[in-house]
Amino acid sequence: MLTIEELKSKVCQEIDRRGEEIIGVAQAILETPETGFREERTSHLVAQKFAELGIPYRDSLAITGIKGVLQGGSDGPTVAVLGELDSLIVPDHPKADPETGAAHACGHHAQIGMLIGVAVGLTGSGVLPFLAGGVALMAVPAEEYIEIEFRESLRKGGKISFLGGKPELIKLGEFDDVDMAMMTHTTPIQKGRKLALGGTSNGTIAKQIQFIGRGAHAGGAPHRGINALNAAMIALSAIHAQRETFKDADTIRVHPIITKGGEAVNIVPADVRMETFVRGKTLEAIKDANEKVDRALRAGALAVGGSVRITTLPGYLPMANDPNLQQVYRSNAISVVGKGKVVPGGRHGTGSTDMGDVSHIMPAIHPFAGGATGISHGNDYLIEDYQLAVINPAKAMVMTVLDMLADGAARGKEVLAKSKPRMTKQEYLASMEELLTEEVYES
Ligand SMILES: [Zn+2]
């Protein structure tokens, strides 16, 4: 019988031995960036790797998701390790797809590298018979909440129910047999630190807005038109006027964009579209800010005598790391990169992730790995050091999996016994459905 420490060193040796192959997967995905629910080539590559490693899997989950499952030698809990398949759209990124503008400006390709690293470590080292329970290896679509119009067309066509990959997989039941979950995101960590435990994050809702006016000759008869662009401008100012009412503690973020500004320059704009997120630290704070945003949108329509259609879509819930699982991860992170190289947890980030949704229904962690440079979501965001961005986090996660499932899954069962998920799956789905609203305001 091998000790947990011996199991860990076998798995890490295997990951080191095949490091080049593991990093190669991440680098291959960097060259073929695809946005959410369109990750066909990326998904195919994961399927190919799973097949090569002899991992049974199912594909086409939430359109492009893949789930492989490894079984230990006896029964026990199932731990999921996740990697996100999707890219962003940053057309001036050096690795952007020239046709679609898609680019990995958030480092998700490194996450798929980590996922394959965990898979290689577990299958190649011969440790599985020593584990009680299973490991779900999940390549998940659409974490970046973008291309809302495209995703709405998928939703209205019945292909998806939610615009993010993990909410969709939760709804489809792909987390029903999962007891706890983890993933690692890359980030430019400063001051020589290499891994970070992560903290809480903002949740978000998304809004699609259409101002409807009346077209008319912009030079000859503007008085006969109703200018929807002016309605949008007034609404934007009215949103900005709300900002002084947002409490610092709620970390509200509202950041609208105009996705359509008019039809032609010589016609009074009659159809102007916007998208925005309304982010905040708690669902209550998000709902409060959202009411103010709606009021501002109506004000724009009212001022010009037009109308506005406001579609509010459920986004992502705030992230909450499970403290006990995070403690186990912390000691593994230290043993991989050394004490003093791990950024402690507890900080609040104002971005959002659908790992927050997973963390509401089961114990979950969302640590960060260094190795990236540039500005997240910017045209200079690159993975500079793949050892830091892929190999280290793969090891820290797989060691945590071993802690959960070795020794009859004693520690895994302990983490589960101590955790108090905030919602059941049913409560989660009900709260998501409640957030979906559509209003047409006519002045
Ligand atoms: Zn990301």
Coordinates of C-alpha atoms and ligand atoms in Angstrom, one line a residue:
M1 CA 0.0 0.0 0.0
L2 CA 1.4 3.4 -1.0
T3 CA 1.2 6.4 1.2
I4 CA -0.5 9.6 -0.1
E5 CA 2.9 11.2 -0.4
E6 CA 4.1 8.3 -2.5
L7 CA 1.1 8.6 -4.7
K8 CA 1.6 12.3 -5.1
S9 CA 5.2 11.9 -6.1
K10 CA 4.4 9.2 -8.7
V11 CA 1.7 11.4 -10.3
C12 CA 4.0 14.5 -10.3
Q13 CA 6.9 12.5 -11.8
E14 CA 4.6 11.4 -14.6
I15 CA 3.4 15.0 -15.3
D16 CA 7.1 16.1 -15.4
R17 CA 8.1 13.3 -17.7
R18 CA 5.4 14.2 -20.2
G19 CA 5.5 18.0 -19.6
E20 CA 6.3 18.8 -23.2
E21 CA 3.3 16.9 -24.5
I22 CA 1.0 18.5 -21.9
I23 CA 2.2 22.0 -22.7
G24 CA 2.0 21.2 -26.4
V25 CA -1.8 20.8 -26.0
A26 CA -2.1 24.3 -24.5
Q27 CA 0.1 25.7 -27.3
A28 CA -1.9 24.0 -30.0
I29 CA -5.2 25.5 -28.6
L30 CA -3.6 29.0 -28.5
E31 CA -3.3 28.7 -32.3
T32 CA -7.0 27.8 -32.8
P33 CA -9.0 30.2 -30.6
E34 CA -12.8 29.7 -30.6
T35 CA -15.4 31.6 -28.6
G36 CA -18.1 30.0 -26.4
F37 CA -20.4 27.3 -27.8
R38 CA -18.3 27.3 -31.0
E39 CA -15.3 25.5 -29.6
E40 CA -15.5 22.6 -32.1
R41 CA -11.8 22.2 -32.9
T42 CA -10.7 22.7 -29.3
S43 CA -13.3 20.2 -28.1
H44 CA -12.2 17.7 -30.8
L45 CA -8.6 18.0 -29.6
V46 CA -9.6 17.2 -26.0
A47 CA -11.6 14.2 -27.2
Q48 CA -8.6 13.0 -29.1
K49 CA -6.3 13.3 -26.1
F50 CA -8.9 11.5 -23.9
A51 CA -9.1 8.7 -26.4
E52 CA -5.3 8.4 -26.5
L53 CA -5.2 8.2 -22.7
G54 CA -7.9 5.5 -22.7
I55 CA -10.3 7.8 -20.8
P56 CA -14.0 7.0 -21.4
Y57 CA -15.8 10.3 -22.2
R58 CA -18.9 11.8 -23.6
D59 CA -18.9 14.8 -25.9
S60 CA -21.3 17.4 -27.3
L61 CA -22.4 18.4 -23.8
A62 CA -23.9 21.9 -23.9
I63 CA -22.9 21.8 -27.6
T64 CA -19.1 21.5 -27.2
G65 CA -18.4 20.3 -23.6
I66 CA -16.6 17.0 -22.9
K67 CA -16.6 14.9 -19.8
G68 CA -14.2 12.1 -19.1
V69 CA -14.5 9.9 -16.0
L70 CA -11.8 8.0 -14.2
Q71 CA -12.8 5.5 -11.6
G72 CA -10.7 4.6 -8.6
G73 CA -10.3 1.1 -7.1
S74 CA -13.3 1.4 -4.8
D75 CA -16.4 3.6 -4.3
G76 CA -16.3 7.1 -3.0
P77 CA -17.0 10.7 -3.9
T78 CA -16.3 12.2 -7.4
V79 CA -14.0 15.2 -7.7
A80 CA -14.3 17.3 -10.9
V81 CA -11.3 19.1 -12.4
L82 CA -12.5 21.7 -15.0
G83 CA -10.8 23.5 -17.9
E84 CA -12.5 26.1 -19.9
L85 CA -12.5 25.7 -23.7
D86 CA -13.4 29.2 -24.9
S87 CA -11.5 32.3 -26.0
L88 CA -12.4 36.0 -26.1
I89 CA -12.6 38.3 -29.2
V90 CA -9.6 40.6 -29.3
P91 CA -8.9 41.1 -33.1
D92 CA -5.5 43.0 -32.5
H93 CA -4.1 40.2 -30.3
P94 CA -1.0 38.6 -31.8
K95 CA -2.6 35.2 -31.7
A96 CA -6.1 36.3 -33.0
D97 CA -7.8 34.3 -35.6
P98 CA -7.8 36.6 -38.6
E99 CA -11.3 35.7 -39.6
T100 CA -13.2 35.7 -36.3
G101 CA -11.0 37.9 -34.2
A102 CA -11.1 35.2 -31.5
A103 CA -8.0 35.1 -29.3
H104 CA -6.9 33.5 -26.0
A105 CA -6.5 36.8 -24.1
C106 CA -7.6 35.2 -20.9
G107 CA -5.4 32.1 -20.9
H108 CA -8.1 29.4 -21.1
H109 CA -5.9 27.4 -23.4
A110 CA -3.6 26.9 -20.4
Q111 CA -6.5 25.5 -18.4
I112 CA -7.0 22.8 -21.0
G113 CA -3.3 22.0 -20.7
M114 CA -3.8 21.7 -17.0
L115 CA -6.8 19.4 -17.5
I116 CA -4.7 17.1 -19.8
G117 CA -1.9 17.3 -17.2
V118 CA -4.2 16.0 -14.5
A119 CA -5.4 13.3 -16.9
V120 CA -1.9 12.2 -17.9
G121 CA -0.8 12.2 -14.2
L122 CA -3.7 10.0 -13.1
T123 CA -3.7 7.6 -16.0
G124 CA 0.0 7.2 -16.5
S125 CA 1.2 6.8 -12.9
G126 CA -0.9 3.8 -12.0
V127 CA -2.4 5.5 -8.9
L128 CA -6.1 5.0 -9.7
P129 CA -6.5 1.6 -8.0
F130 CA -5.5 3.3 -4.7
L131 CA -8.3 5.9 -4.9
A132 CA -11.8 5.6 -3.5
G133 CA -14.2 7.4 -5.8
G134 CA -13.9 9.0 -9.2
V135 CA -12.4 12.0 -11.1
A136 CA -14.5 13.8 -13.6
L137 CA -12.4 15.6 -16.2
M138 CA -14.6 18.3 -17.6
A139 CA -13.7 20.6 -20.6
V140 CA -16.4 23.2 -20.3
P141 CA -17.7 25.7 -22.9
A142 CA -18.4 29.4 -22.8
E143 CA -17.1 30.9 -19.6
E144 CA -16.7 34.3 -21.2
Y145 CA -20.2 35.8 -21.3
I146 CA -19.9 37.4 -24.8
E147 CA -21.7 37.3 -28.2
I148 CA -25.0 37.7 -26.3
E149 CA -27.0 38.0 -29.5
F150 CA -25.6 34.8 -31.0
R151 CA -26.2 32.9 -27.7
E152 CA -29.7 34.3 -27.4
S153 CA -30.4 32.8 -30.8
L154 CA -29.2 29.5 -29.5
R155 CA -31.4 29.8 -26.4
K156 CA -34.4 30.8 -28.5
G157 CA -33.7 27.9 -30.8
G158 CA -33.8 25.5 -27.8
K159 CA -30.2 24.6 -28.1
I160 CA -29.2 26.0 -24.7
S161 CA -31.1 27.4 -21.7
F162 CA -28.3 29.5 -20.2
L163 CA -25.7 31.6 -21.9
G164 CA -22.8 30.3 -19.8
G165 CA -21.3 26.8 -20.1
K166 CA -21.3 25.7 -16.4
P167 CA -24.9 26.9 -15.7
E168 CA -25.9 24.9 -18.8
L169 CA -24.0 21.8 -17.7
I170 CA -25.6 22.1 -14.2
K171 CA -29.0 22.2 -15.8
L172 CA -28.2 19.2 -18.0
G173 CA -27.3 17.2 -14.9
E174 CA -23.6 16.9 -15.7
F175 CA -22.8 17.9 -12.1
D176 CA -25.3 15.6 -10.6
D177 CA -22.7 12.9 -10.0
V178 CA -20.0 15.4 -9.0
D179 CA -19.4 16.0 -5.3
M180 CA -16.8 18.8 -5.4
A181 CA -15.0 20.8 -8.1
M182 CA -11.9 22.7 -8.9
M183 CA -10.2 24.7 -11.7
T184 CA -7.3 27.1 -11.9
H185 CA -7.2 30.3 -13.9
T186 CA -4.0 31.9 -15.1
T187 CA -3.1 35.4 -14.1
P188 CA -0.1 37.8 -14.2
I189 CA 1.0 37.3 -10.5
Q190 CA 3.5 39.8 -9.3
K191 CA 6.5 39.7 -7.0
G192 CA 7.7 36.2 -7.8
R193 CA 4.6 34.5 -6.5
K194 CA 3.5 31.5 -8.5
L195 CA 0.1 30.3 -7.3
A196 CA -2.7 32.1 -5.7
L197 CA -5.6 30.7 -3.6
G198 CA -8.2 33.1 -4.9
G199 CA -11.0 34.8 -3.1
T200 CA -14.6 35.9 -3.8
S201 CA -15.7 37.4 -7.0
N202 CA -18.6 39.6 -8.2
G203 CA -21.7 37.9 -9.6
T204 CA -23.3 39.4 -12.7
I205 CA -26.5 39.6 -14.7
A206 CA -26.5 40.5 -18.4
K207 CA -28.8 42.8 -20.3
Q208 CA -29.7 43.2 -23.9
I209 CA -31.3 46.5 -24.7
Q210 CA -33.1 47.8 -27.8
F211 CA -34.2 51.4 -28.2
I212 CA -36.9 51.8 -30.8
G213 CA -37.5 55.1 -32.5
R214 CA -38.7 56.1 -35.9
G215 CA -36.6 56.5 -39.0
A216 CA -36.8 59.7 -41.1
H217 CA -34.6 61.8 -43.4
A218 CA -31.9 63.0 -41.1
G219 CA -31.4 66.3 -43.1
G220 CA -34.8 66.9 -44.6
A221 CA -37.2 65.8 -41.9
P222 CA -35.5 65.0 -38.6
H223 CA -38.6 66.4 -36.8
R224 CA -40.6 63.5 -38.2
G225 CA -38.2 60.9 -36.7
I226 CA -37.7 59.6 -33.1
N227 CA -34.0 59.3 -32.5
A228 CA -33.2 56.0 -30.7
L229 CA -29.5 56.9 -30.5
N230 CA -30.3 60.0 -28.5
A231 CA -32.5 57.8 -26.2
A232 CA -29.4 55.5 -25.7
M233 CA -27.2 58.5 -25.0
I234 CA -29.6 59.8 -22.4
A235 CA -29.8 56.4 -20.8
L236 CA -26.0 56.1 -20.6
S237 CA -25.9 59.4 -18.8
A238 CA -28.7 58.4 -16.5
I239 CA -26.8 55.2 -15.7
H240 CA -23.7 57.2 -14.9
A241 CA -25.9 59.4 -12.6
Q242 CA -26.6 56.3 -10.5
R243 CA -23.0 55.6 -9.8
E244 CA -22.7 57.8 -6.7
T245 CA -25.5 55.7 -5.2
F246 CA -23.6 52.4 -5.4
K247 CA -22.1 51.4 -2.1
D248 CA -18.3 50.7 -2.2
A249 CA -18.9 47.5 -0.3
D250 CA -21.2 46.2 -3.0
T251 CA -18.4 46.6 -5.7
I252 CA -21.0 47.3 -8.4
R253 CA -19.8 47.4 -12.0
V254 CA -22.0 48.5 -14.9
H255 CA -20.3 48.8 -18.2
P256 CA -22.6 49.1 -21.2
I257 CA -21.6 49.0 -24.9
I258 CA -23.5 50.0 -28.0
T259 CA -23.7 47.1 -30.4
K260 CA -25.7 48.9 -33.0
G261 CA -25.8 52.7 -33.4
G262 CA -28.1 53.2 -36.4
E263 CA -28.8 52.1 -40.0
A264 CA -27.3 54.8 -42.2
V265 CA -25.9 58.2 -41.5
N266 CA -28.7 60.0 -43.4
I267 CA -31.5 58.4 -41.5
V268 CA -32.6 59.2 -37.9
P269 CA -31.6 56.0 -35.9
A270 CA -34.6 53.9 -35.3
D271 CA -33.1 50.8 -33.8
V272 CA -30.2 51.2 -31.4
R273 CA -28.9 48.3 -29.3
M274 CA -26.8 48.0 -26.2
E275 CA -25.5 45.3 -24.0
T276 CA -24.4 45.6 -20.4
F277 CA -23.5 43.6 -17.3
V278 CA -24.6 44.6 -13.9
R279 CA -22.1 43.1 -11.5
G280 CA -21.9 43.1 -7.7
K281 CA -20.7 41.3 -4.6
T282 CA -24.1 39.9 -3.7
L283 CA -27.2 39.0 -5.6
E284 CA -29.2 41.5 -3.6
A285 CA -26.8 44.3 -4.5
I286 CA -27.0 43.3 -8.2
K287 CA -30.8 43.3 -8.2
D288 CA -30.8 46.8 -6.5
A289 CA -28.4 48.2 -9.1
N290 CA -30.3 46.5 -11.9
E291 CA -33.5 48.3 -10.9
K292 CA -31.6 51.6 -11.2
V293 CA -30.3 50.7 -14.6
D294 CA -33.7 49.8 -15.8
R295 CA -35.0 53.2 -14.6
A296 CA -32.2 54.9 -16.5
L297 CA -33.0 53.0 -19.7
R298 CA -36.7 53.9 -19.5
A299 CA -35.7 57.5 -18.9
G300 CA -33.9 57.5 -22.3
A301 CA -36.9 56.2 -24.1
L302 CA -39.2 58.7 -22.3
A303 CA -37.1 61.7 -23.2
V304 CA -37.3 61.2 -26.9
G305 CA -40.8 59.7 -27.0
G306 CA -39.6 56.2 -28.1
S307 CA -39.6 52.8 -26.5
V308 CA -37.1 50.4 -25.1
R309 CA -37.1 46.6 -24.9
I310 CA -35.0 45.4 -21.9
T311 CA -34.1 41.7 -21.7
T312 CA -32.4 40.7 -18.5
L313 CA -30.6 37.4 -18.5
P314 CA -29.2 35.4 -15.6
G315 CA -25.4 35.7 -15.6
Y316 CA -23.1 34.2 -13.0
L317 CA -23.2 34.0 -9.2
P318 CA -20.4 35.3 -6.9
M319 CA -17.6 32.9 -6.3
A320 CA -17.1 31.4 -2.9
N321 CA -14.2 29.1 -2.3
D322 CA -14.8 26.2 0.1
P323 CA -12.5 27.0 3.1
N324 CA -11.7 23.3 3.9
L325 CA -10.9 22.3 0.3
Q326 CA -8.9 25.5 -0.1
Q327 CA -6.8 24.6 3.0
V328 CA -5.9 21.2 1.4
Y329 CA -5.1 22.9 -1.9
R330 CA -3.0 25.5 -0.1
S331 CA -0.6 22.9 1.4
N332 CA -0.3 21.2 -2.0
A333 CA 0.4 24.6 -3.7
I334 CA 3.1 25.2 -1.1
S335 CA 4.7 21.9 -1.7
V336 CA 4.8 22.5 -5.5
V337 CA 6.1 26.1 -5.6
G338 CA 7.4 26.7 -2.0
K339 CA 6.3 28.7 0.9
G340 CA 6.1 32.4 0.3
K341 CA 5.3 31.8 -3.4
V342 CA 1.6 31.3 -2.8
V343 CA -0.7 34.3 -2.6
P344 CA -3.1 33.9 0.3
G345 CA -6.9 33.9 -0.3
G346 CA -9.5 36.3 0.8
R347 CA -9.2 39.1 -1.7
H348 CA -12.4 40.1 -3.6
G349 CA -12.1 40.3 -7.4
T350 CA -14.7 42.4 -9.3
G351 CA -14.7 40.1 -12.4
S352 CA -17.1 37.2 -12.6
T353 CA -17.0 33.5 -13.4
D354 CA -19.5 30.8 -13.7
M355 CA -17.4 28.7 -11.3
G356 CA -19.3 30.9 -8.8
D357 CA -22.5 29.0 -9.8
V358 CA -20.8 25.7 -9.2
S359 CA -19.5 27.0 -5.8
H360 CA -23.1 27.7 -4.8
I361 CA -24.2 24.0 -5.1
M362 CA -21.0 22.1 -4.0
P363 CA -17.6 22.7 -2.4
A364 CA -15.4 24.3 -5.0
I365 CA -12.2 26.2 -5.4
H366 CA -10.9 28.6 -8.1
P367 CA -7.2 29.3 -7.5
F368 CA -4.9 31.2 -9.9
A369 CA -1.6 30.3 -11.5
G370 CA 1.1 32.7 -12.7
G371 CA 3.0 32.6 -15.9
A372 CA 0.9 35.2 -17.8
T373 CA 1.9 38.7 -18.8
G374 CA 0.0 41.7 -20.0
I375 CA -3.5 42.9 -19.2
S376 CA -6.3 40.3 -18.8
H377 CA -8.6 40.5 -21.8
G378 CA -6.1 42.9 -23.4
N379 CA -4.2 42.6 -26.7
D380 CA -0.9 41.9 -24.8
Y381 CA -2.1 39.1 -22.6
L382 CA 0.1 36.1 -23.2
I383 CA 1.3 33.0 -21.4
E384 CA 5.0 33.6 -21.0
D385 CA 6.0 30.7 -18.8
Y386 CA 4.1 27.4 -19.4
Q387 CA 5.8 25.7 -16.5
L388 CA 4.1 28.2 -14.2
A389 CA 0.8 28.4 -16.1
V390 CA 0.2 24.7 -16.9
I391 CA 2.5 22.3 -15.0
N392 CA 2.5 23.8 -11.5
P393 CA -1.3 24.2 -11.3
A394 CA -1.9 20.7 -12.8
K395 CA 0.3 19.3 -10.0
A396 CA -1.3 21.3 -7.2
M397 CA -4.8 20.2 -8.4
V398 CA -4.0 16.6 -8.9
M399 CA -2.3 16.4 -5.5
T400 CA -5.5 17.8 -4.0
V401 CA -7.5 15.2 -5.9
L402 CA -5.3 12.5 -4.3
D403 CA -5.8 14.0 -0.8
M404 CA -9.6 13.8 -1.4
L405 CA -9.7 10.3 -2.7
A406 CA -6.8 8.3 -1.2
D407 CA -7.0 6.6 2.1
G408 CA -10.6 5.5 1.5
A409 CA -11.5 9.1 0.6
A410 CA -11.3 10.0 4.4
R411 CA -10.4 13.7 3.7
G412 CA -12.8 14.0 0.9
K413 CA -15.6 12.8 3.0
E414 CA -14.5 15.2 5.8
V415 CA -14.6 18.2 3.3
L416 CA -18.1 17.1 2.2
A417 CA -19.4 16.7 5.7
K418 CA -18.2 20.2 6.7
S419 CA -19.4 22.0 3.6
K420 CA -22.7 23.8 3.5
P421 CA -23.7 24.5 -0.1
R422 CA -25.8 27.7 -0.3
M423 CA -28.3 26.2 -2.7
T424 CA -29.6 22.9 -4.0
K425 CA -29.5 22.4 -7.7
Q426 CA -33.3 23.0 -7.8
E427 CA -33.0 26.2 -5.8
Y428 CA -30.2 27.4 -8.1
L429 CA -32.2 26.7 -11.3
A430 CA -35.2 28.4 -9.8
S431 CA -33.2 31.5 -8.9
M432 CA -31.7 31.6 -12.4
E433 CA -35.1 31.4 -14.0
E434 CA -36.4 34.2 -11.8
L435 CA -33.7 36.5 -13.1
L436 CA -34.8 36.1 -16.7
T437 CA -37.2 39.0 -17.6
E438 CA -38.3 40.9 -20.6
E439 CA -39.9 44.3 -20.5
V440 CA -41.1 46.6 -23.3
Y441 CA -41.4 50.2 -22.0
E442 CA -43.4 52.6 -24.3
S443 CA -43.3 56.2 -23.5
Ligands
ZN1 ZN -11.0 33.7 -18.1

